[in-house]
Every structure is written in structure tokens, then in C-alpha cells.
Amino acid sequence: MKFFVDTADIDDIRDLASTGLLDGVTTNPSLIMKAGRPIKEVIADICAAVDGPVSAEVAATDFDGMMAEAAVLTPIADNVTIKVPLTWDGLKACRALSQKGIGVNVTLCFSATQALLAAKAGATFISPFIGRIDDMGYDGMDLIGDIRAIYDNYDSISTEILAASVRSNNHVRDAAKLGADVATVPPDVLRKLANHPLTDKGLAAFLADWEKSGQSIM
Ligand code: E4P
């Protein structure tokens, strides 16, 4: 499974990229707003910090507007992926951009049929929003499973399932079990993936014994 970080905070991104385990970044208008800097500057900094795809989302809602904004965002760096909403205009833009060889992340996906259309439109990534479905009292993971099952029926589909709106370690575990290709994870959740209290306890005991042994490896 590939790990993307879902943030526009350049310090968090640089820190996580230094692990060598970060495969990409997703941003959205809310995250850009939180960053408090012009989108072109933020995306340029992120693209320079990370080798993998960096999703930059359009703000226009009509086809021509999305294409015009994509024309501004795409040249920022080779690793920019254009993020479009899952609307008919978004799907049209997805098709047009993917036909030009531009990577597209279709976002705000809440149903399997939406995901099927995004694949048909040539999306590089489809972003089902797990957490927001859970918030409505349903199980977001069902959607990941449905999309995986549908995509696996068609050899012609190469769209990657990007589990989004991830809120917990369990979301990452379950999305991986169901075969999501990518999880985009907020920085705090991403850091928690490596933590376990028994790891900390075990390490403390080993270090105490090592101290008692009086040995040194160097
Ligand atoms: C994905 O690309 C979105 O930016 C993100 O995962 C949305 O998550 P949220 O529902 O926590 O805002």
C-alpha cells in the first residue's frame, strides 16, 4: 500500500518525507486555507519536497473553469496531479486532462457507481471518503470493498483506489485488507501507525538490561 499524507503543512510534509516512506501528498481547498499561503507557492514547495504525486485541487465547478485552473496548476511541477470533484463537469475535466497525459485524482467519491464513472473517465486515482461516510452512520469501508470488487472485474481499469478521509489506524488497516492501493492519511494519524505501547515497554526493558550488561556495540 502506498502512503500519501493529507495536508498542506510543508513542515509536516518535509518531516514525513525524510522517513523515505512517503509516496505522495493530497491537498484540498480547506487544507490550503489552513496553510495560509498562496496555492501556487504551497504546491511548488510540496512538489519539491516529495517525489510522488501531489494532488492540487481546482476550485472552479464548471468544465472550462476547471480546465483553466488545471492549466495554471499543472506547470508548477512534473509531479502535480489535478484533483477534480466527482460531478459531471469534474468527470469531463478528468477525461480531457487524462487524455492529455495529466494525472487526475477524482475526489469526494461516496458511491461505487461514481467510482466506476471516474475510472471510465480515465482517473489516475479515485478518492472514496471513508471517515465522512462513517460520520453519517454508515460503514465507509464497505465502499472501499465495493470499488475494489468492481475494479477487479475489468482488466481495462487502472485507476488506483485512494482511501481518503482517513481518521484512524483501523481505517488504514481495513483499507489495506480490502486492497486499497493508497491511503491518504493526516500527519498525526500517519505518525501513530508506527506506535504501540508494547513496543515502547519492550524497548525500555531491553535498554535497561543492556545498561546492566555494561556492554557497548561500538
Ligand atoms: C482527500 O484527498 C481529502 O483531502 C481528505 O482525505 C478529506 O478528509 P476529511 O474528511 O478528514 O476532511
PDB file of C-alpha atoms and ligand atoms in Angstrom:
ATOM      1  CA  MET A   1       0.000   0.000   0.000  1.00  0.00           C
ATOM      2  CA  LYS A   2       1.210   3.478  -0.814  1.00  0.00           C
ATOM      3  CA  PHE A   3       1.033   6.174   1.852  1.00  0.00           C
ATOM      4  CA  PHE A   4       0.163   9.755   0.992  1.00  0.00           C
ATOM      5  CA  VAL A   5      -0.095  12.475   3.624  1.00  0.00           C
ATOM      6  CA  ASP A   6      -3.255  14.576   3.611  1.00  0.00           C
ATOM      7  CA  THR A   7      -2.016  18.055   4.481  1.00  0.00           C
ATOM      8  CA  ALA A   8      -0.622  21.275   3.023  1.00  0.00           C
ATOM      9  CA  ASP A   9       1.678  21.854   6.021  1.00  0.00           C
ATOM     10  CA  ILE A  10       5.143  21.916   4.477  1.00  0.00           C
ATOM     11  CA  ASP A  11       6.956  21.264   7.773  1.00  0.00           C
ATOM     12  CA  ASP A  12       4.942  18.100   8.395  1.00  0.00           C
ATOM     13  CA  ILE A  13       5.481  17.028   4.792  1.00  0.00           C
ATOM     14  CA  ARG A  14       9.257  17.556   4.909  1.00  0.00           C
ATOM     15  CA  ASP A  15       9.466  15.695   8.217  1.00  0.00           C
ATOM     16  CA  LEU A  16       7.461  12.719   6.940  1.00  0.00           C
ATOM     17  CA  ALA A  17       9.277  12.714   3.568  1.00  0.00           C
ATOM     18  CA  SER A  18      12.589  12.366   5.429  1.00  0.00           C
ATOM     19  CA  THR A  19      11.499   8.852   6.518  1.00  0.00           C
ATOM     20  CA  GLY A  20      11.625   7.746   2.884  1.00  0.00           C
ATOM     21  CA  LEU A  21       8.199   6.137   3.422  1.00  0.00           C
ATOM     22  CA  LEU A  22       6.025   8.857   1.937  1.00  0.00           C
ATOM     23  CA  ASP A  23       4.683   8.176  -1.562  1.00  0.00           C
ATOM     24  CA  GLY A  24       2.717  11.369  -2.202  1.00  0.00           C
ATOM     25  CA  VAL A  25       0.582  14.206  -0.864  1.00  0.00           C
ATOM     26  CA  THR A  26      -3.058  15.224  -1.155  1.00  0.00           C
ATOM     27  CA  THR A  27      -4.320  18.742  -0.537  1.00  0.00           C
ATOM     28  CA  ASN A  28      -7.754  20.311  -0.805  1.00  0.00           C
ATOM     29  CA  PRO A  29      -9.074  23.889  -0.575  1.00  0.00           C
ATOM     30  CA  SER A  30      -9.637  23.573   3.194  1.00  0.00           C
ATOM     31  CA  LEU A  31      -6.048  22.395   3.754  1.00  0.00           C
ATOM     32  CA  ILE A  32      -4.687  25.205   1.532  1.00  0.00           C
ATOM     33  CA  MET A  33      -6.760  27.684   3.551  1.00  0.00           C
ATOM     34  CA  LYS A  34      -5.183  26.323   6.762  1.00  0.00           C
ATOM     35  CA  ALA A  35      -1.683  26.682   5.262  1.00  0.00           C
ATOM     36  CA  GLY A  36      -2.416  30.413   4.870  1.00  0.00           C
ATOM     37  CA  ARG A  37      -0.221  30.908   1.796  1.00  0.00           C
ATOM     38  CA  PRO A  38      -0.947  31.235  -1.959  1.00  0.00           C
ATOM     39  CA  ILE A  39      -1.792  27.856  -3.513  1.00  0.00           C
ATOM     40  CA  LYS A  40       0.865  28.083  -6.226  1.00  0.00           C
ATOM     41  CA  GLU A  41       3.594  28.668  -3.640  1.00  0.00           C
ATOM     42  CA  VAL A  42       2.365  25.864  -1.367  1.00  0.00           C
ATOM     43  CA  ILE A  43       2.074  23.325  -4.193  1.00  0.00           C
ATOM     44  CA  ALA A  44       5.537  24.262  -5.542  1.00  0.00           C
ATOM     45  CA  ASP A  45       7.096  23.739  -2.099  1.00  0.00           C
ATOM     46  CA  ILE A  46       5.335  20.408  -1.589  1.00  0.00           C
ATOM     47  CA  CYS A  47       6.292  19.148  -5.050  1.00  0.00           C
ATOM     48  CA  ALA A  48       9.932  19.970  -4.350  1.00  0.00           C
ATOM     49  CA  ALA A  49       9.818  18.102  -1.021  1.00  0.00           C
ATOM     50  CA  VAL A  50       8.198  14.875  -2.272  1.00  0.00           C
ATOM     51  CA  ASP A  51       8.995  12.647  -5.246  1.00  0.00           C
ATOM     52  CA  GLY A  52       5.489  11.205  -5.685  1.00  0.00           C
ATOM     53  CA  PRO A  53       2.183  12.671  -6.898  1.00  0.00           C
ATOM     54  CA  VAL A  54       0.932  15.862  -5.243  1.00  0.00           C
ATOM     55  CA  SER A  55      -2.802  16.498  -5.618  1.00  0.00           C
ATOM     56  CA  ALA A  56      -3.743  20.135  -6.208  1.00  0.00           C
ATOM     57  CA  GLU A  57      -7.497  20.703  -6.270  1.00  0.00           C
ATOM     58  CA  VAL A  58      -9.344  23.009  -8.649  1.00  0.00           C
ATOM     59  CA  ALA A  59     -11.841  25.453  -7.131  1.00  0.00           C
ATOM     60  CA  ALA A  60     -13.941  26.032 -10.252  1.00  0.00           C
ATOM     61  CA  THR A  61     -17.086  23.950 -10.629  1.00  0.00           C
ATOM     62  CA  ASP A  62     -17.603  24.244 -14.402  1.00  0.00           C
ATOM     63  CA  PHE A  63     -15.623  22.381 -17.062  1.00  0.00           C
ATOM     64  CA  ASP A  64     -13.999  25.444 -18.651  1.00  0.00           C
ATOM     65  CA  GLY A  65     -13.060  26.873 -15.266  1.00  0.00           C
ATOM     66  CA  MET A  66     -11.553  23.574 -14.125  1.00  0.00           C
ATOM     67  CA  MET A  67      -9.529  23.276 -17.331  1.00  0.00           C
ATOM     68  CA  ALA A  68      -8.304  26.869 -16.966  1.00  0.00           C
ATOM     69  CA  GLU A  69      -7.258  26.287 -13.342  1.00  0.00           C
ATOM     70  CA  ALA A  70      -5.624  22.973 -14.257  1.00  0.00           C
ATOM     71  CA  ALA A  71      -3.599  24.869 -16.881  1.00  0.00           C
ATOM     72  CA  VAL A  72      -2.237  27.075 -14.083  1.00  0.00           C
ATOM     73  CA  LEU A  73      -1.609  24.250 -11.577  1.00  0.00           C
ATOM     74  CA  THR A  74      -0.129  21.605 -13.915  1.00  0.00           C
ATOM     75  CA  PRO A  75       3.044  23.511 -14.923  1.00  0.00           C
ATOM     76  CA  ILE A  76       4.018  24.099 -11.280  1.00  0.00           C
ATOM     77  CA  ALA A  77       5.904  20.782 -11.259  1.00  0.00           C
ATOM     78  CA  ASP A  78       6.078  17.415 -13.029  1.00  0.00           C
ATOM     79  CA  ASN A  79       4.516  15.633 -10.051  1.00  0.00           C
ATOM     80  CA  VAL A  80       1.318  17.727  -9.845  1.00  0.00           C
ATOM     81  CA  THR A  81      -1.881  15.676 -10.036  1.00  0.00           C
ATOM     82  CA  ILE A  82      -5.046  17.658 -10.703  1.00  0.00           C
ATOM     83  CA  LYS A  83      -7.845  16.978  -8.234  1.00  0.00           C
ATOM     84  CA  VAL A  84     -11.392  17.428  -9.503  1.00  0.00           C
ATOM     85  CA  PRO A  85     -14.718  16.867  -7.745  1.00  0.00           C
ATOM     86  CA  LEU A  86     -16.935  13.955  -8.682  1.00  0.00           C
ATOM     87  CA  THR A  87     -19.503  15.926 -10.679  1.00  0.00           C
ATOM     88  CA  TRP A  88     -20.348  15.668 -14.381  1.00  0.00           C
ATOM     89  CA  ASP A  89     -18.124  18.674 -15.107  1.00  0.00           C
ATOM     90  CA  GLY A  90     -15.402  17.111 -12.965  1.00  0.00           C
ATOM     91  CA  LEU A  91     -15.683  13.856 -14.918  1.00  0.00           C
ATOM     92  CA  LYS A  92     -15.499  15.746 -18.214  1.00  0.00           C
ATOM     93  CA  ALA A  93     -12.406  17.574 -16.988  1.00  0.00           C
ATOM     94  CA  CYS A  94     -10.947  14.269 -15.789  1.00  0.00           C
ATOM     95  CA  ARG A  95     -11.383  12.772 -19.238  1.00  0.00           C
ATOM     96  CA  ALA A  96      -9.917  15.785 -21.014  1.00  0.00           C
ATOM     97  CA  LEU A  97      -6.937  16.056 -18.651  1.00  0.00           C
ATOM     98  CA  SER A  98      -6.167  12.333 -18.655  1.00  0.00           C
ATOM     99  CA  GLN A  99      -6.267  12.326 -22.462  1.00  0.00           C
ATOM    100  CA  LYS A 100      -3.521  14.970 -22.314  1.00  0.00           C
ATOM    101  CA  GLY A 101      -1.464  12.656 -20.091  1.00  0.00           C
ATOM    102  CA  ILE A 102      -2.113  14.671 -16.910  1.00  0.00           C
ATOM    103  CA  GLY A 103      -2.658  12.710 -13.681  1.00  0.00           C
ATOM    104  CA  VAL A 104      -6.124  13.214 -12.176  1.00  0.00           C
ATOM    105  CA  ASN A 105      -7.452  12.485  -8.686  1.00  0.00           C
ATOM    106  CA  VAL A 106     -11.266  12.414  -8.636  1.00  0.00           C
ATOM    107  CA  THR A 107     -12.338  13.432  -5.168  1.00  0.00           C
ATOM    108  CA  LEU A 108     -15.463  13.462  -2.981  1.00  0.00           C
ATOM    109  CA  CYS A 109     -16.470   9.942  -4.019  1.00  0.00           C
ATOM    110  CA  PHE A 110     -19.278   8.460  -1.940  1.00  0.00           C
ATOM    111  CA  SER A 111     -20.638   5.657  -4.152  1.00  0.00           C
ATOM    112  CA  ALA A 112     -19.383   2.746  -6.217  1.00  0.00           C
ATOM    113  CA  THR A 113     -21.117   3.982  -9.357  1.00  0.00           C
ATOM    114  CA  GLN A 114     -19.342   7.319  -9.004  1.00  0.00           C
ATOM    115  CA  ALA A 115     -16.068   5.375  -8.809  1.00  0.00           C
ATOM    116  CA  LEU A 116     -16.974   3.396 -11.920  1.00  0.00           C
ATOM    117  CA  LEU A 117     -17.573   6.625 -13.867  1.00  0.00           C
ATOM    118  CA  ALA A 118     -14.281   8.103 -12.645  1.00  0.00           C
ATOM    119  CA  ALA A 119     -12.428   5.028 -13.908  1.00  0.00           C
ATOM    120  CA  LYS A 120     -14.199   5.340 -17.256  1.00  0.00           C
ATOM    121  CA  ALA A 121     -13.133   8.993 -17.383  1.00  0.00           C
ATOM    122  CA  GLY A 122      -9.504   7.897 -17.019  1.00  0.00           C
ATOM    123  CA  ALA A 123      -8.881   8.906 -13.393  1.00  0.00           C
ATOM    124  CA  THR A 124      -5.440   8.092 -12.047  1.00  0.00           C
ATOM    125  CA  PHE A 125      -6.907   7.991  -8.521  1.00  0.00           C
ATOM    126  CA  ILE A 126     -10.411   7.715  -7.117  1.00  0.00           C
ATOM    127  CA  SER A 127     -10.818   9.125  -3.598  1.00  0.00           C
ATOM    128  CA  PRO A 128     -13.605   7.482  -1.557  1.00  0.00           C
ATOM    129  CA  PHE A 129     -14.102   9.430   1.702  1.00  0.00           C
ATOM    130  CA  ILE A 130     -14.257   6.773   4.429  1.00  0.00           C
ATOM    131  CA  GLY A 131     -14.493   8.982   7.534  1.00  0.00           C
ATOM    132  CA  ARG A 132     -17.260  11.184   6.193  1.00  0.00           C
ATOM    133  CA  ILE A 133     -19.346   8.082   5.387  1.00  0.00           C
ATOM    134  CA  ASP A 134     -18.735   6.747   8.917  1.00  0.00           C
ATOM    135  CA  ASP A 135     -19.865  10.150  10.235  1.00  0.00           C
ATOM    136  CA  MET A 136     -23.241   9.581   8.522  1.00  0.00           C
ATOM    137  CA  GLY A 137     -23.716   6.311  10.435  1.00  0.00           C
ATOM    138  CA  TYR A 138     -22.702   4.009   7.563  1.00  0.00           C
ATOM    139  CA  ASP A 139     -19.508   1.989   7.099  1.00  0.00           C
ATOM    140  CA  GLY A 140     -17.070   3.763   4.791  1.00  0.00           C
ATOM    141  CA  MET A 141     -15.092   0.565   4.416  1.00  0.00           C
ATOM    142  CA  ASP A 142     -17.988  -1.062   2.532  1.00  0.00           C
ATOM    143  CA  LEU A 143     -17.392   1.437  -0.235  1.00  0.00           C
ATOM    144  CA  ILE A 144     -13.698   0.542  -0.479  1.00  0.00           C
ATOM    145  CA  GLY A 145     -14.657  -3.145  -0.750  1.00  0.00           C
ATOM    146  CA  ASP A 146     -17.313  -2.450  -3.396  1.00  0.00           C
ATOM    147  CA  ILE A 147     -14.973  -0.361  -5.539  1.00  0.00           C
ATOM    148  CA  ARG A 148     -12.187  -2.959  -5.257  1.00  0.00           C
ATOM    149  CA  ALA A 149     -14.574  -5.744  -6.322  1.00  0.00           C
ATOM    150  CA  ILE A 150     -15.878  -3.717  -9.269  1.00  0.00           C
ATOM    151  CA  TYR A 151     -12.485  -2.525 -10.497  1.00  0.00           C
ATOM    152  CA  ASP A 152     -11.115  -6.065 -10.282  1.00  0.00           C
ATOM    153  CA  ASN A 153     -13.805  -7.208 -12.742  1.00  0.00           C
ATOM    154  CA  TYR A 154     -12.268  -5.129 -15.544  1.00  0.00           C
ATOM    155  CA  ASP A 155      -8.693  -5.533 -16.778  1.00  0.00           C
ATOM    156  CA  SER A 156      -9.052  -2.208 -18.588  1.00  0.00           C
ATOM    157  CA  ILE A 157      -9.356  -0.259 -15.296  1.00  0.00           C
ATOM    158  CA  SER A 158      -6.047   1.052 -13.999  1.00  0.00           C
ATOM    159  CA  THR A 159      -7.483   3.708 -11.637  1.00  0.00           C
ATOM    160  CA  GLU A 160      -5.966   3.403  -8.163  1.00  0.00           C
ATOM    161  CA  ILE A 161      -8.223   3.377  -5.102  1.00  0.00           C
ATOM    162  CA  LEU A 162      -7.015   6.143  -2.793  1.00  0.00           C
ATOM    163  CA  ALA A 163      -8.696   5.720   0.604  1.00  0.00           C
ATOM    164  CA  ALA A 164      -9.384   9.273   1.826  1.00  0.00           C
ATOM    165  CA  SER A 165     -10.919  10.946   4.865  1.00  0.00           C
ATOM    166  CA  VAL A 166      -8.893   8.528   6.967  1.00  0.00           C
ATOM    167  CA  ARG A 167      -9.207   9.119  10.710  1.00  0.00           C
ATOM    168  CA  SER A 168      -7.551   6.140  12.453  1.00  0.00           C
ATOM    169  CA  ASN A 169      -5.069   3.270  12.332  1.00  0.00           C
ATOM    170  CA  ASN A 170      -8.024   0.914  11.896  1.00  0.00           C
ATOM    171  CA  HIS A 171      -9.088   2.770   8.760  1.00  0.00           C
ATOM    172  CA  VAL A 172      -5.610   2.205   7.297  1.00  0.00           C
ATOM    173  CA  ARG A 173      -5.549  -1.470   8.349  1.00  0.00           C
ATOM    174  CA  ASP A 174      -9.011  -2.207   6.958  1.00  0.00           C
ATOM    175  CA  ALA A 175      -8.432  -0.312   3.709  1.00  0.00           C
ATOM    176  CA  ALA A 176      -5.207  -2.302   3.209  1.00  0.00           C
ATOM    177  CA  LYS A 177      -7.034  -5.588   3.931  1.00  0.00           C
ATOM    178  CA  LEU A 178      -9.577  -4.702   1.268  1.00  0.00           C
ATOM    179  CA  GLY A 179      -6.889  -3.892  -1.285  1.00  0.00           C
ATOM    180  CA  ALA A 180      -6.980  -0.081  -1.477  1.00  0.00           C
ATOM    181  CA  ASP A 181      -3.908   0.951  -3.471  1.00  0.00           C
ATOM    182  CA  VAL A 182      -3.201   4.107  -1.472  1.00  0.00           C
ATOM    183  CA  ALA A 183      -4.263   5.666   1.835  1.00  0.00           C
ATOM    184  CA  THR A 184      -4.019   9.408   2.283  1.00  0.00           C
ATOM    185  CA  VAL A 185      -3.587   9.978   5.980  1.00  0.00           C
ATOM    186  CA  PRO A 186      -3.414  13.107   8.187  1.00  0.00           C
ATOM    187  CA  PRO A 187       0.100  13.618   9.634  1.00  0.00           C
ATOM    188  CA  ASP A 188      -0.877  12.786  13.248  1.00  0.00           C
ATOM    189  CA  VAL A 189      -2.528   9.502  12.217  1.00  0.00           C
ATOM    190  CA  LEU A 190       0.398   8.643   9.925  1.00  0.00           C
ATOM    191  CA  ARG A 191       2.839   9.061  12.824  1.00  0.00           C
ATOM    192  CA  LYS A 192       0.652   6.910  15.095  1.00  0.00           C
ATOM    193  CA  LEU A 193       0.829   3.999  12.634  1.00  0.00           C
ATOM    194  CA  ALA A 194       4.288   3.131  13.975  1.00  0.00           C
ATOM    195  CA  ASN A 195       3.338   3.362  17.657  1.00  0.00           C
ATOM    196  CA  HIS A 196       2.463   0.557  20.045  1.00  0.00           C
ATOM    197  CA  PRO A 197       2.708   0.674  23.875  1.00  0.00           C
ATOM    198  CA  LEU A 198       4.202  -2.838  23.962  1.00  0.00           C
ATOM    199  CA  THR A 199       6.952  -1.708  21.571  1.00  0.00           C
ATOM    200  CA  ASP A 200       7.800   1.140  23.971  1.00  0.00           C
ATOM    201  CA  LYS A 201       7.639  -1.139  27.014  1.00  0.00           C
ATOM    202  CA  GLY A 202       9.723  -3.861  25.368  1.00  0.00           C
ATOM    203  CA  LEU A 203      12.349  -1.368  24.217  1.00  0.00           C
ATOM    204  CA  ALA A 204      12.612   0.164  27.694  1.00  0.00           C
ATOM    205  CA  ALA A 205      13.203  -3.313  29.197  1.00  0.00           C
ATOM    206  CA  PHE A 206      15.842  -4.197  26.585  1.00  0.00           C
ATOM    207  CA  LEU A 207      17.661  -0.912  27.151  1.00  0.00           C
ATOM    208  CA  ALA A 208      17.622  -1.386  30.942  1.00  0.00           C
ATOM    209  CA  ASP A 209      19.153  -4.868  30.555  1.00  0.00           C
ATOM    210  CA  TRP A 210      21.700  -3.577  28.061  1.00  0.00           C
ATOM    211  CA  GLU A 211      22.751  -0.917  30.562  1.00  0.00           C
ATOM    212  CA  LYS A 212      23.188  -3.623  33.219  1.00  0.00           C
ATOM    213  CA  SER A 213      25.311  -5.749  30.849  1.00  0.00           C
ATOM    214  CA  GLY A 214      27.880  -2.945  30.742  1.00  0.00           C
ATOM    215  CA  GLN A 215      28.496  -3.723  27.041  1.00  0.00           C
ATOM    216  CA  SER A 216      28.887  -1.409  24.066  1.00  0.00           C
ATOM    217  CA  ILE A 217      28.470  -2.338  20.415  1.00  0.00           C
ATOM    218  CA  MET A 218      30.800   0.403  19.176  1.00  0.00           C
TER     219      MET A 218
HETATM  220  C1  E4P B   1      -8.646  13.698   0.417  1.00  0.00           C
HETATM  221  O1  E4P B   1      -7.965  13.901  -0.563  1.00  0.00           O
HETATM  222  C2  E4P B   1      -9.198  14.746   1.287  1.00  0.00           C
HETATM  223  O2  E4P B   1      -8.303  15.827   1.281  1.00  0.00           O
HETATM  224  C3  E4P B   1      -9.334  14.327   2.717  1.00  0.00           C
HETATM  225  O3  E4P B   1      -8.978  12.968   2.905  1.00  0.00           O
HETATM  226  C4  E4P B   1     -10.598  14.744   3.379  1.00  0.00           C
HETATM  227  O4  E4P B   1     -10.594  14.293   4.699  1.00  0.00           O
HETATM  228  P1  E4P B   1     -11.592  14.850   5.816  1.00  0.00           P
HETATM  229  O5  E4P B   1     -12.922  14.190   5.618  1.00  0.00           O
HETATM  230  O6  E4P B   1     -10.968  14.434   7.117  1.00  0.00           O
HETATM  231  O7  E4P B   1     -11.651  16.329   5.623  1.00  0.00           O
END
